Amino acid sequence: MIDYFIEPAQVHAHRYAVTLKLPRSEGPVRLSLPVWIPGSYLVREFARHLMNLQATQGKAPCRILQEDKTTWVVDAPGRGAITARYEVYANDTSVRAAFLDARRGFFNGTSVFLRVEGHDEAPHRVRISGLPKGWAVATALQPSQVDAQGQGWYEAASYDELVDHPVELGRFWRGQFKARGIPHELIVTGAADDADLDRLMADTQRLCEAQIAFWHGRRKPAFDRYVFLLNVVEDGYGGLEHRESTALICSRRDIPRRGQEPAPSEAYTTLLGLISHEYFHTWNVKRLKPSEFAPYDYTRENYTRMLWFFEGFTSYYDDQFLLRTQRIDAAHYLRLLTKPLNQVLATPGRQVQSVAQASFDAWTRYYRPDENTANATVSYYTKGSLVALALDLSLRLGPARPDGRQPSLDGVMLRLWALQRPITEDDVVTALTAEASAPPRHAPDWRTQLTMWVHGTDDLPLQTLLEEFGVQWTSRKGPVAQQLGVRVQEASGSLKAQAVMHGSAAEAAGISAGDELIALDNWRLRRIDDLTQWRRPERTQSLLICRDQQLQTLTLPAAKASDCGQVIALSLASAPSVSAELRGKAWLNR
């Protein structure tokens, strides 16, 4: 048994005090802190926040040699227990690391618990204590001996299980419900006094029940309880999945107020979509995972070319479950679907890098965007969700299976889940082929189809597919900045270029990221509306910019017919046939 003791020792200094006890050891002991946290594919160097590491064996101090940026070797010449003590600086308000101040505490185990190499599969325990008055503990970790506030001992079967359970500390709202007989908790910190948390909990319950039914039918799921940890702030959004919980962050305006109109706001719908997304990950990536993640290697990047499946398909199903639980209607769902469509179409990088390669490059590109990101890569979240959409519609276009059931992506997901092991792309092909009643329309077989859409850079045939389901695809010119191929930021009475799209009019004119756009044909530009007012796409125009405190005049060319800048809208239309109408009703839950 490996024991940890953690307490919020210095809340104003954002420091946790951690003690690690290894009962018995012979020879040197290697301790290391993970460099990343599963679900967030970036080396985050958590060890940079670890301080004052000391170790003893019995009463004798041990010599510690730091081997690399995240590994320490404790020289323990005897055979007795080893105790290591250290501090962790915690001032990261995201869901990925650790935080502590006088109001609340939060931590992921990857940020605070040193790993004893060679003992990953041993039982681990942690004692949480020393909480300020009025604070409590919320976590999905298995309690073994705790008091009413949750202080005390928690157990885990391995190091991997220990660090896959985030912990919330402080004063918070706690709601409880059951979904298909499984106890769930909703922990909310920082919400406004009139926030309608009962409504949030009821909507969350419906999403949980629908997803459990999707994966398990009437059978019991693979977990005994689940905890949502929601931190509510002035401005924030995000989530990180874990095996029996999720850490979430949202803005106060995202949660409805008591007495508010029953129709969900866009902000609230977005929050429900986030909750749906992270809960779906309970299966898709935490249990049904890529073969490269079995097991996790916490010391380095874990590369996979399948994030388009594990993140992208989850991004497809998150809004699908809002539709299936009637949190939104079909028209609202189609409006949500236009977001990834337009994001991908406005990204020149989609024609440069496949979504499989974008998955592999997540460690260097997705979490480190710069002014050229849109030209060099595509999001495996957004394009992955469109691949899921294209496959779902393609399967549904085929004839019914011999058993009378219509093929769909649902069937593919359940076939993969039935494998009960980590999967590869070949497994996805096998599941598609087994689920389908006929070859796809756009390729001779499902392997070729998947290869085209996942490893190729051509646009997906979504307009054609959607029209087969009674969905009208309308294209119009986008905002002027998008037509020019420049992303601008409006701040303090000026416009600044943030990124320039490859092949655009802005690039042809010589605009660079960081330029301040001052005047167009001698008309001052202070707001984006000014750019809209003074742009004349039928002719060339002079553009005054400031770069590195120097004024320059550029020539903005006239627009060409091929210039990017289209925006897609989707709406329900008259279906071209009775069969198309029936397909549309089945897909859109109408």
Coordinates of C-alpha atoms in Angstrom, one line a residue:
M1 CA 0.0 0.0 0.0
I2 CA 1.3 3.4 -1.0
D3 CA -0.1 6.3 1.1
Y4 CA -0.4 10.0 0.4
F5 CA -1.3 12.8 2.8
I6 CA -2.5 16.1 1.3
E7 CA -3.7 19.3 2.9
P8 CA -4.2 22.9 1.8
A9 CA -1.4 24.1 4.0
Q10 CA -1.0 27.7 2.8
V11 CA -4.1 28.9 1.0
H12 CA -2.9 32.5 0.4
A13 CA 0.4 31.2 -1.0
H14 CA -1.5 28.6 -3.2
R15 CA 0.4 25.7 -1.7
Y16 CA -0.6 22.1 -0.9
A17 CA 1.6 20.1 1.5
V18 CA 2.0 16.5 0.3
T19 CA 3.5 13.5 2.1
L20 CA 4.2 10.2 0.4
K21 CA 4.9 7.0 2.4
L22 CA 6.3 3.9 0.8
P23 CA 6.2 1.1 3.5
R24 CA 9.3 -0.9 2.6
S25 CA 12.1 -0.5 0.1
E26 CA 15.4 -1.9 -0.8
G27 CA 17.8 0.2 -2.8
P28 CA 17.0 3.4 -4.7
V29 CA 13.5 4.6 -5.3
R30 CA 12.5 6.5 -8.4
L31 CA 9.8 9.1 -8.1
S32 CA 8.3 11.0 -11.0
L33 CA 5.4 13.4 -11.7
P34 CA 3.4 13.0 -14.9
V35 CA 4.2 15.4 -17.7
W36 CA 0.6 15.4 -19.0
I37 CA -3.0 14.5 -18.0
P38 CA -5.1 12.1 -20.1
G39 CA -7.7 13.9 -22.1
S40 CA -5.6 17.0 -22.6
Y41 CA -2.9 16.3 -25.2
L42 CA -0.1 18.6 -24.3
V43 CA 3.1 18.2 -22.2
R44 CA 2.3 20.5 -19.3
E45 CA 5.4 20.0 -17.1
F46 CA 3.5 19.7 -13.8
A47 CA 6.8 19.2 -12.0
R48 CA 7.7 22.8 -12.4
H49 CA 5.3 23.5 -9.5
L50 CA 6.8 20.9 -7.1
M51 CA 9.0 22.4 -4.4
N52 CA 11.1 21.5 -1.3
L53 CA 11.2 17.7 -1.9
Q54 CA 12.8 15.9 1.0
A55 CA 12.9 12.2 2.0
T56 CA 13.8 10.2 5.1
Q57 CA 14.1 6.5 5.8
G58 CA 13.2 6.0 9.4
K59 CA 14.8 9.1 11.0
A60 CA 17.7 9.2 8.6
P61 CA 17.6 11.8 5.7
C62 CA 18.0 10.3 2.3
R63 CA 20.0 11.8 -0.6
I64 CA 17.9 12.8 -3.5
L65 CA 19.3 13.1 -7.1
Q66 CA 17.1 14.8 -9.7
E67 CA 17.6 12.7 -12.8
D68 CA 15.6 14.8 -15.3
K69 CA 12.9 17.5 -15.4
T70 CA 10.3 15.3 -13.7
T71 CA 12.2 12.4 -12.1
W72 CA 14.0 12.1 -8.7
V73 CA 16.0 9.1 -7.4
V74 CA 15.8 8.7 -3.6
D75 CA 18.9 6.9 -2.3
A76 CA 17.6 4.6 0.5
P77 CA 20.4 2.3 1.7
G78 CA 18.3 0.5 4.3
R79 CA 15.2 -1.6 4.2
G80 CA 12.7 0.5 6.1
A81 CA 9.8 2.7 5.1
I82 CA 10.5 5.8 3.0
T83 CA 8.7 9.1 3.6
A84 CA 8.9 11.9 1.1
R85 CA 7.5 15.4 1.8
Y86 CA 7.1 18.2 -0.7
E87 CA 4.9 21.2 -1.6
V88 CA 2.9 21.9 -4.8
Y89 CA 2.2 25.4 -6.0
A90 CA -1.4 25.5 -7.2
N91 CA -2.8 28.5 -9.0
D92 CA -4.2 27.1 -12.2
T93 CA -7.9 27.8 -12.5
S94 CA -8.4 25.4 -15.4
V95 CA -9.7 21.8 -15.1
R96 CA -6.3 20.3 -16.0
A97 CA -4.1 21.0 -13.0
A98 CA -4.4 22.2 -9.4
F99 CA -5.8 25.3 -7.7
L100 CA -5.9 26.7 -4.1
D101 CA -6.9 29.9 -2.5
A102 CA -8.9 31.0 0.5
R103 CA -12.2 30.3 -1.3
R104 CA -11.7 26.9 -2.8
G105 CA -9.3 24.1 -3.7
F106 CA -9.1 21.7 -6.6
F107 CA -6.6 19.2 -7.8
N108 CA -6.0 16.4 -10.3
G109 CA -3.7 13.7 -9.0
T110 CA -1.3 14.1 -12.0
S111 CA -0.4 17.5 -10.6
V112 CA 0.2 16.5 -6.9
F113 CA 0.9 12.8 -6.5
L114 CA 4.5 11.6 -7.2
R115 CA 4.4 8.3 -8.9
V116 CA 6.6 5.5 -7.3
E117 CA 8.0 3.8 -10.4
G118 CA 7.6 0.1 -10.5
H119 CA 4.6 0.2 -8.1
D120 CA 1.9 1.5 -10.5
E121 CA -0.4 -1.5 -9.9
A122 CA -0.1 -1.5 -6.1
P123 CA -3.1 -0.3 -4.0
H124 CA -2.9 3.5 -3.3
R125 CA -4.6 5.5 -0.6
V126 CA -4.8 9.2 0.1
R127 CA -5.8 11.1 3.2
I128 CA -7.3 14.5 2.7
S129 CA -7.2 16.7 5.9
G130 CA -6.5 20.1 7.3
L131 CA -9.4 21.8 5.5
P132 CA -10.4 25.3 6.5
K133 CA -13.6 25.7 8.6
G134 CA -16.7 25.1 6.6
W135 CA -15.0 23.3 3.7
A136 CA -15.9 19.9 2.4
V137 CA -14.6 17.3 0.0
A138 CA -16.2 16.2 -3.3
T139 CA -14.7 13.4 -5.4
A140 CA -15.6 10.1 -7.0
L141 CA -12.7 8.4 -5.2
Q142 CA -13.8 5.5 -3.1
P143 CA -14.0 6.6 0.6
S144 CA -12.8 4.2 3.2
Q145 CA -12.9 6.3 6.4
V146 CA -14.1 9.8 6.1
D147 CA -16.0 12.3 8.3
A148 CA -19.2 14.3 7.5
Q149 CA -17.1 16.8 5.5
G150 CA -15.3 14.2 3.5
Q151 CA -12.0 14.5 5.3
G152 CA -10.2 11.2 5.7
W153 CA -9.0 8.2 3.7
Y154 CA -9.8 7.4 0.1
E155 CA -8.7 4.3 -1.8
A156 CA -7.6 3.4 -5.3
A157 CA -6.6 0.1 -6.8
S158 CA -3.7 1.6 -8.7
Y159 CA -1.8 4.8 -9.5
D160 CA -3.8 5.2 -12.7
E161 CA -7.1 5.0 -10.8
L162 CA -5.8 7.4 -8.1
V163 CA -5.0 10.2 -10.5
D164 CA -8.2 9.7 -12.6
H165 CA -10.4 11.2 -9.9
P166 CA -10.2 15.0 -9.5
V167 CA -11.0 16.5 -6.1
E168 CA -13.0 19.7 -5.2
L169 CA -12.5 21.4 -1.8
G170 CA -14.4 24.2 -0.3
R171 CA -18.0 25.4 0.1
F172 CA -20.2 24.2 -2.7
W173 CA -23.8 23.3 -3.7
R174 CA -24.3 19.5 -3.8
G175 CA -27.2 18.0 -5.7
Q176 CA -27.9 14.2 -5.9
F177 CA -29.9 12.1 -8.4
K178 CA -30.1 8.6 -9.8
A179 CA -29.8 7.8 -13.5
R180 CA -30.8 4.2 -14.3
G181 CA -30.3 3.4 -10.6
I182 CA -26.8 4.8 -10.5
P183 CA -26.1 7.5 -7.9
H184 CA -24.9 10.8 -9.4
E185 CA -23.7 14.0 -7.7
L186 CA -23.7 17.5 -9.2
I187 CA -21.2 19.7 -7.3
V188 CA -21.4 23.4 -8.2
T189 CA -19.0 26.1 -6.9
G190 CA -19.3 29.8 -7.4
A191 CA -22.8 30.0 -8.9
A192 CA -25.0 33.1 -8.4
D193 CA -27.5 32.9 -5.6
D194 CA -30.5 32.8 -8.0
A195 CA -29.0 30.2 -10.3
D196 CA -31.5 27.5 -11.2
L197 CA -29.4 24.6 -10.2
D198 CA -32.4 22.3 -9.8
R199 CA -33.1 22.8 -13.5
L200 CA -29.5 22.2 -14.4
M201 CA -29.6 18.9 -12.4
A202 CA -32.8 17.8 -14.0
D203 CA -31.5 18.3 -17.5
T204 CA -28.2 16.6 -16.6
Q205 CA -30.2 13.6 -15.2
R206 CA -32.1 13.2 -18.5
L207 CA -28.8 13.3 -20.5
C208 CA -27.2 10.7 -18.2
E209 CA -30.2 8.4 -18.4
A210 CA -30.2 8.6 -22.2
Q211 CA -26.5 7.9 -22.5
I212 CA -26.6 4.9 -20.1
A213 CA -29.5 3.5 -22.1
F214 CA -27.6 4.0 -25.3
W215 CA -24.5 2.1 -24.2
H216 CA -26.1 -0.5 -21.9
G217 CA -29.8 -0.9 -22.7
R218 CA -31.2 -2.3 -19.5
R219 CA -27.9 -3.6 -18.3
K220 CA -25.9 -2.0 -15.4
P221 CA -23.1 0.4 -16.5
A222 CA -19.4 -0.2 -15.6
F223 CA -19.4 2.3 -12.7
D224 CA -21.2 2.5 -9.4
R225 CA -21.4 6.3 -9.0
Y226 CA -20.6 9.5 -10.9
V227 CA -19.7 13.0 -9.9
F228 CA -19.9 16.3 -11.9
L229 CA -17.6 19.0 -10.5
L230 CA -18.7 22.3 -12.0
N231 CA -16.7 25.5 -11.2
V232 CA -18.7 28.6 -12.2
V233 CA -16.6 31.7 -12.9
E234 CA -17.1 35.1 -14.5
D235 CA -15.8 34.0 -17.9
G236 CA -14.7 30.4 -18.7
Y237 CA -15.6 27.2 -20.5
G238 CA -14.2 23.7 -20.7
G239 CA -14.2 20.2 -19.3
L240 CA -12.0 17.2 -18.8
E241 CA -13.3 13.6 -18.6
H242 CA -12.4 11.0 -16.0
R243 CA -13.6 7.4 -15.5
E244 CA -16.3 8.2 -12.9
S245 CA -16.4 12.0 -12.9
T246 CA -15.7 15.1 -14.9
A247 CA -14.3 18.5 -14.1
L248 CA -16.2 21.4 -15.7
I249 CA -15.9 25.1 -15.9
C250 CA -18.5 27.6 -17.2
S251 CA -19.5 31.2 -17.0
R252 CA -22.2 32.4 -14.6
R253 CA -24.3 33.6 -17.5
D254 CA -24.4 30.1 -18.8
I255 CA -26.7 28.9 -16.0
P256 CA -30.4 29.9 -16.1
R257 CA -31.8 32.0 -13.3
R258 CA -34.8 30.9 -11.3
G259 CA -38.0 32.3 -12.9
Q260 CA -36.3 32.6 -16.3
E261 CA -38.2 31.6 -19.5
P262 CA -38.2 27.8 -20.0
A263 CA -36.7 28.0 -23.5
P264 CA -33.0 27.4 -23.2
S265 CA -30.6 30.2 -24.0
E266 CA -27.7 29.6 -26.4
A267 CA -25.3 29.8 -23.5
Y268 CA -27.3 27.2 -21.5
T269 CA -27.5 24.9 -24.5
T270 CA -23.7 25.2 -24.9
L271 CA -23.3 24.2 -21.2
L272 CA -25.6 21.2 -21.6
G273 CA -23.6 20.2 -24.7
L274 CA -20.4 20.3 -22.6
I275 CA -22.0 18.2 -19.9
S276 CA -23.2 15.7 -22.6
H277 CA -19.8 15.7 -24.2
E278 CA -17.8 14.9 -21.1
Y279 CA -20.3 12.3 -19.9
F280 CA -20.2 10.5 -23.3
H281 CA -16.4 10.2 -22.7
T282 CA -17.1 8.0 -19.8
W283 CA -17.4 5.3 -22.5
N284 CA -15.7 6.8 -25.5
V285 CA -12.1 7.2 -24.6
K286 CA -12.1 6.3 -20.9
R287 CA -13.1 2.7 -21.5
L288 CA -13.3 2.3 -25.2
K289 CA -9.9 3.8 -25.9
P290 CA -7.2 3.7 -28.6
S291 CA -4.7 0.9 -28.4
E292 CA -1.9 3.5 -27.9
F293 CA -3.4 4.5 -24.6
A294 CA -3.3 1.0 -23.0
P295 CA -1.7 1.7 -20.7
Y296 CA -1.0 5.4 -20.4
D297 CA 2.7 6.5 -20.3
Y298 CA 2.8 9.5 -18.0
T299 CA 6.4 10.3 -18.8
R300 CA 6.0 11.4 -22.5
E301 CA 3.6 12.1 -25.3
N302 CA 1.1 9.3 -26.1
Y303 CA 0.6 9.5 -29.9
T304 CA -2.5 8.3 -31.7
R305 CA -4.0 9.1 -35.1
M306 CA -7.6 8.4 -33.7
L307 CA -8.5 11.6 -31.8
W308 CA -10.9 12.3 -34.8
F309 CA -12.9 9.3 -33.4
F310 CA -12.6 9.7 -29.7
E311 CA -13.0 13.5 -29.6
G312 CA -14.7 14.1 -32.9
F313 CA -17.4 11.4 -32.6
T314 CA -18.0 12.5 -29.0
S315 CA -18.5 16.0 -30.4
Y316 CA -21.1 14.6 -32.8
Y317 CA -23.0 12.8 -30.1
D318 CA -23.0 15.5 -27.5
D319 CA -25.5 17.6 -29.4
Q320 CA -27.3 14.5 -30.7
F321 CA -28.2 13.7 -27.1
L322 CA -29.6 17.2 -26.6
L323 CA -31.9 16.4 -29.5
R324 CA -32.7 12.9 -28.3
T325 CA -33.7 14.1 -24.9
Q326 CA -35.7 17.0 -26.4
R327 CA -33.6 19.6 -24.8
I328 CA -33.5 21.2 -28.2
D329 CA -35.7 20.6 -31.4
A330 CA -34.6 19.7 -34.9
A331 CA -34.3 23.3 -36.1
H332 CA -32.1 24.2 -33.1
Y333 CA -30.0 21.1 -33.7
L334 CA -29.4 22.1 -37.4
R335 CA -28.3 25.6 -36.2
L336 CA -25.8 23.9 -33.9
L337 CA -24.6 21.7 -36.7
T338 CA -23.7 24.8 -38.8
K339 CA -21.0 25.8 -36.2
P340 CA -18.5 22.9 -37.0
L341 CA -19.4 23.1 -40.7
N342 CA -18.5 26.8 -40.9
Q343 CA -15.5 26.4 -38.7
V344 CA -14.0 23.7 -40.9
L345 CA -14.9 25.5 -44.2
A346 CA -13.2 28.7 -42.9
T347 CA -10.0 26.8 -42.2
P348 CA -7.6 26.6 -45.1
G349 CA -5.6 24.0 -43.1
R350 CA -8.3 21.4 -43.9
Q351 CA -6.8 21.2 -47.4
V352 CA -3.3 20.8 -46.0
Q353 CA -3.6 18.2 -43.2
S354 CA -5.8 15.2 -42.7
V355 CA -7.8 14.8 -39.6
A356 CA -5.8 11.7 -38.7
Q357 CA -2.5 13.6 -39.0
A358 CA -4.1 16.5 -37.0
S359 CA -4.8 13.9 -34.2
F360 CA -1.2 12.8 -34.2
D361 CA 0.0 16.4 -34.1
A362 CA -2.3 17.4 -31.2
W363 CA 0.7 17.6 -28.9
T364 CA 2.4 20.4 -30.9
R365 CA -0.5 22.1 -32.7
Y366 CA -4.0 21.9 -31.2
Y367 CA -3.1 23.2 -27.7
R368 CA -0.5 25.7 -29.0
P369 CA -2.3 27.7 -31.7
D370 CA -0.7 30.6 -33.3
E371 CA -1.4 33.0 -36.2
N372 CA -0.7 30.3 -38.8
T373 CA -2.7 27.4 -37.2
A374 CA -5.7 27.8 -39.4
N375 CA -3.5 27.6 -42.4
A376 CA -1.6 24.5 -41.3
T377 CA -4.0 22.1 -39.6
V378 CA -7.7 21.3 -38.9
S379 CA -9.4 20.6 -35.6
Y380 CA -9.9 16.9 -34.9
Y381 CA -12.9 17.9 -32.8
T382 CA -14.8 19.8 -35.5
K383 CA -13.8 17.8 -38.6
G384 CA -14.0 14.6 -36.6
S385 CA -17.6 15.4 -35.8
L386 CA -18.3 16.0 -39.5
V387 CA -16.8 12.6 -40.3
A388 CA -19.2 11.1 -37.8
L389 CA -22.1 12.9 -39.4
A390 CA -21.0 11.8 -42.9
L391 CA -20.7 8.2 -41.8
D392 CA -24.1 8.3 -39.9
L393 CA -25.9 9.7 -42.9
S394 CA -24.2 7.3 -45.3
L395 CA -25.2 4.3 -43.2
R396 CA -28.8 5.5 -42.9
L397 CA -29.0 5.8 -46.7
G398 CA -28.5 2.1 -47.1
P399 CA -31.4 -0.4 -47.1
A400 CA -32.5 -2.0 -43.9
R401 CA -30.6 -4.9 -42.5
P402 CA -31.9 -8.5 -42.7
D403 CA -33.2 -8.1 -39.1
G404 CA -35.2 -5.0 -40.2
R405 CA -33.1 -2.5 -38.3
Q406 CA -31.8 0.5 -40.2
P407 CA -28.0 0.8 -40.1
S408 CA -26.6 3.8 -38.2
L409 CA -23.5 5.1 -36.4
D410 CA -25.2 4.0 -33.2
G411 CA -24.8 0.4 -34.3
V412 CA -21.1 1.0 -35.1
M413 CA -20.5 2.4 -31.7
L414 CA -22.2 -0.5 -29.9
R415 CA -20.3 -3.0 -32.0
L416 CA -17.0 -1.4 -30.9
W417 CA -18.2 -1.2 -27.3
A418 CA -18.9 -5.0 -27.4
L419 CA -15.2 -5.7 -28.1
Q420 CA -14.5 -4.6 -24.5
R421 CA -10.9 -3.8 -25.3
P422 CA -8.8 -0.9 -26.8
I423 CA -9.4 -0.4 -30.5
T424 CA -7.6 0.5 -33.7
E425 CA -8.8 2.0 -37.0
D426 CA -9.1 -1.5 -38.4
D427 CA -11.7 -2.2 -35.7
V428 CA -13.7 0.8 -36.9
V429 CA -13.6 -0.4 -40.5
T430 CA -14.8 -3.9 -39.3
A431 CA -17.6 -2.4 -37.3
L432 CA -18.7 -0.2 -40.2
T433 CA -18.7 -3.2 -42.6
A434 CA -20.7 -5.4 -40.2
E435 CA -23.2 -2.7 -39.5
A436 CA -23.8 -1.5 -43.1
S437 CA -26.4 -3.2 -45.3
A438 CA -24.6 -2.1 -48.5
P439 CA -21.3 -0.5 -49.6
P440 CA -21.1 3.3 -49.2
R441 CA -22.3 5.5 -52.1
H442 CA -19.0 7.4 -52.4
A443 CA -16.5 4.5 -52.4
P444 CA -16.3 0.8 -53.3
D445 CA -16.1 -0.3 -49.6
W446 CA -16.1 1.1 -46.1
R447 CA -12.3 0.9 -45.7
T448 CA -11.8 3.0 -48.8
Q449 CA -14.5 5.4 -47.6
L450 CA -13.0 5.9 -44.2
T451 CA -9.5 6.3 -45.6
M452 CA -10.7 9.0 -48.0
W453 CA -12.5 11.0 -45.2
V454 CA -10.0 10.5 -42.4
H455 CA -6.6 10.4 -44.2
G456 CA -7.5 12.7 -47.1
T457 CA -8.0 16.4 -47.3
D458 CA -10.9 16.7 -49.7
D459 CA -14.1 18.3 -48.4
L460 CA -16.8 15.8 -47.2
P461 CA -19.9 15.5 -49.4
L462 CA -22.2 16.8 -46.7
Q463 CA -24.4 18.9 -48.8
T464 CA -25.4 16.0 -50.9
L465 CA -25.9 13.7 -47.9
L466 CA -28.0 16.3 -45.9
E467 CA -30.3 16.9 -48.8
E468 CA -31.1 13.2 -48.8
F469 CA -32.6 13.8 -45.3
G470 CA -34.7 16.8 -46.2
V471 CA -32.2 19.4 -45.0
Q472 CA -31.7 22.5 -47.1
W473 CA -28.1 23.8 -47.5
T474 CA -27.9 27.5 -48.1
S475 CA -24.7 29.4 -48.8
R476 CA -24.3 33.1 -48.5
K477 CA -21.4 35.6 -48.2
G478 CA -19.9 35.8 -44.7
P479 CA -18.8 38.8 -42.8
V480 CA -16.4 41.2 -44.6
A481 CA -13.4 40.1 -42.5
Q482 CA -14.0 36.5 -43.4
Q483 CA -14.3 37.4 -47.1
L484 CA -11.0 39.2 -46.9
G485 CA -9.5 36.2 -45.2
V486 CA -8.4 38.0 -42.0
R487 CA -9.4 37.5 -38.4
V488 CA -9.5 40.8 -36.5
Q489 CA -9.8 41.8 -33.0
E490 CA -11.7 45.0 -32.0
A491 CA -10.2 46.6 -28.9
S492 CA -9.8 50.2 -27.5
G493 CA -11.0 51.8 -30.7
S494 CA -8.8 50.0 -33.1
L495 CA -8.7 46.8 -35.3
K496 CA -5.8 44.4 -35.1
A497 CA -5.2 41.5 -37.4
Q498 CA -4.9 38.2 -35.5
A499 CA -4.5 35.8 -38.4
V500 CA -4.4 35.9 -42.2
M501 CA -5.8 33.0 -44.2
H502 CA -3.6 31.5 -46.9
G503 CA -4.7 32.4 -50.5
S504 CA -6.9 35.2 -49.3
A505 CA -7.1 38.9 -50.4
A506 CA -5.6 39.9 -47.1
E507 CA -2.5 37.8 -47.8
A508 CA -2.3 39.1 -51.3
A509 CA -2.4 42.7 -49.9
G510 CA 0.5 41.9 -47.5
I511 CA -1.4 42.1 -44.2
S512 CA 0.3 40.2 -41.4
A513 CA -0.8 39.1 -38.0
G514 CA -0.3 41.9 -35.5
D515 CA -0.9 44.7 -38.0
E516 CA -3.2 47.5 -36.8
L517 CA -5.7 48.3 -39.6
I518 CA -6.0 52.1 -39.5
A519 CA -7.9 53.3 -42.6
L520 CA -9.5 52.0 -45.8
D521 CA -9.5 54.5 -48.7
N522 CA -8.7 57.2 -46.0
W523 CA -11.7 56.2 -43.9
R524 CA -10.8 55.5 -40.3
L525 CA -11.3 52.0 -39.1
R526 CA -12.2 51.7 -35.4
R527 CA -14.7 48.9 -35.4
I528 CA -15.5 45.9 -37.5
D529 CA -18.6 47.7 -38.7
D530 CA -16.3 50.3 -40.2
L531 CA -14.6 47.7 -42.2
T532 CA -18.0 46.5 -43.5
Q533 CA -19.0 50.0 -44.3
W534 CA -16.0 51.1 -46.3
R535 CA -15.0 47.8 -48.1
R536 CA -15.7 47.9 -51.9
P537 CA -15.0 44.4 -53.1
E538 CA -15.5 45.3 -56.8
R539 CA -12.3 47.4 -56.9
T540 CA -8.9 47.8 -55.4
Q541 CA -8.6 49.9 -52.3
S542 CA -5.8 51.5 -50.3
L543 CA -5.3 50.2 -46.8
L544 CA -3.3 52.1 -44.2
I545 CA -1.8 49.9 -41.5
C546 CA 0.7 50.3 -38.6
R547 CA 3.4 47.6 -38.1
D548 CA 6.1 47.9 -35.5
Q549 CA 5.1 51.6 -35.0
Q550 CA 5.6 52.3 -38.7
L551 CA 2.8 53.4 -41.1
Q552 CA 2.5 51.5 -44.4
T553 CA 0.0 51.7 -47.2
L554 CA -1.1 48.4 -48.8
T555 CA -3.2 47.7 -51.8
L556 CA -6.2 45.6 -51.1
P557 CA -7.2 43.7 -54.3
A558 CA -10.7 43.4 -55.7
A559 CA -12.6 40.3 -54.7
K560 CA -12.4 37.2 -56.9
A561 CA -15.2 34.7 -57.5
S562 CA -13.1 32.0 -55.9
D563 CA -12.4 34.0 -52.7
C564 CA -13.3 32.2 -49.5
G565 CA -15.9 33.7 -47.2
Q566 CA -19.0 31.6 -47.5
V567 CA -21.3 30.9 -44.6
I568 CA -23.5 27.8 -44.6
A569 CA -27.0 27.7 -43.1
L570 CA -29.1 24.5 -42.6
S571 CA -32.8 24.3 -42.4
L572 CA -35.7 21.8 -42.7
A573 CA -37.1 21.7 -46.2
S574 CA -39.5 19.7 -48.2
A575 CA -38.0 16.3 -48.6
P576 CA -37.4 15.2 -52.2
S577 CA -39.2 11.9 -51.6
V578 CA -41.2 10.0 -49.0
S579 CA -38.2 7.9 -48.1
A580 CA -36.1 11.0 -47.6
E581 CA -38.7 12.4 -45.3
L582 CA -38.8 9.2 -43.2
R583 CA -35.0 9.2 -43.1
G584 CA -34.9 12.8 -41.9
K585 CA -37.5 12.1 -39.2
A586 CA -35.6 9.2 -37.9
W587 CA -32.2 11.0 -37.8
L588 CA -33.6 14.2 -36.3
N589 CA -35.7 12.4 -33.7
R590 CA -38.9 14.0 -35.1

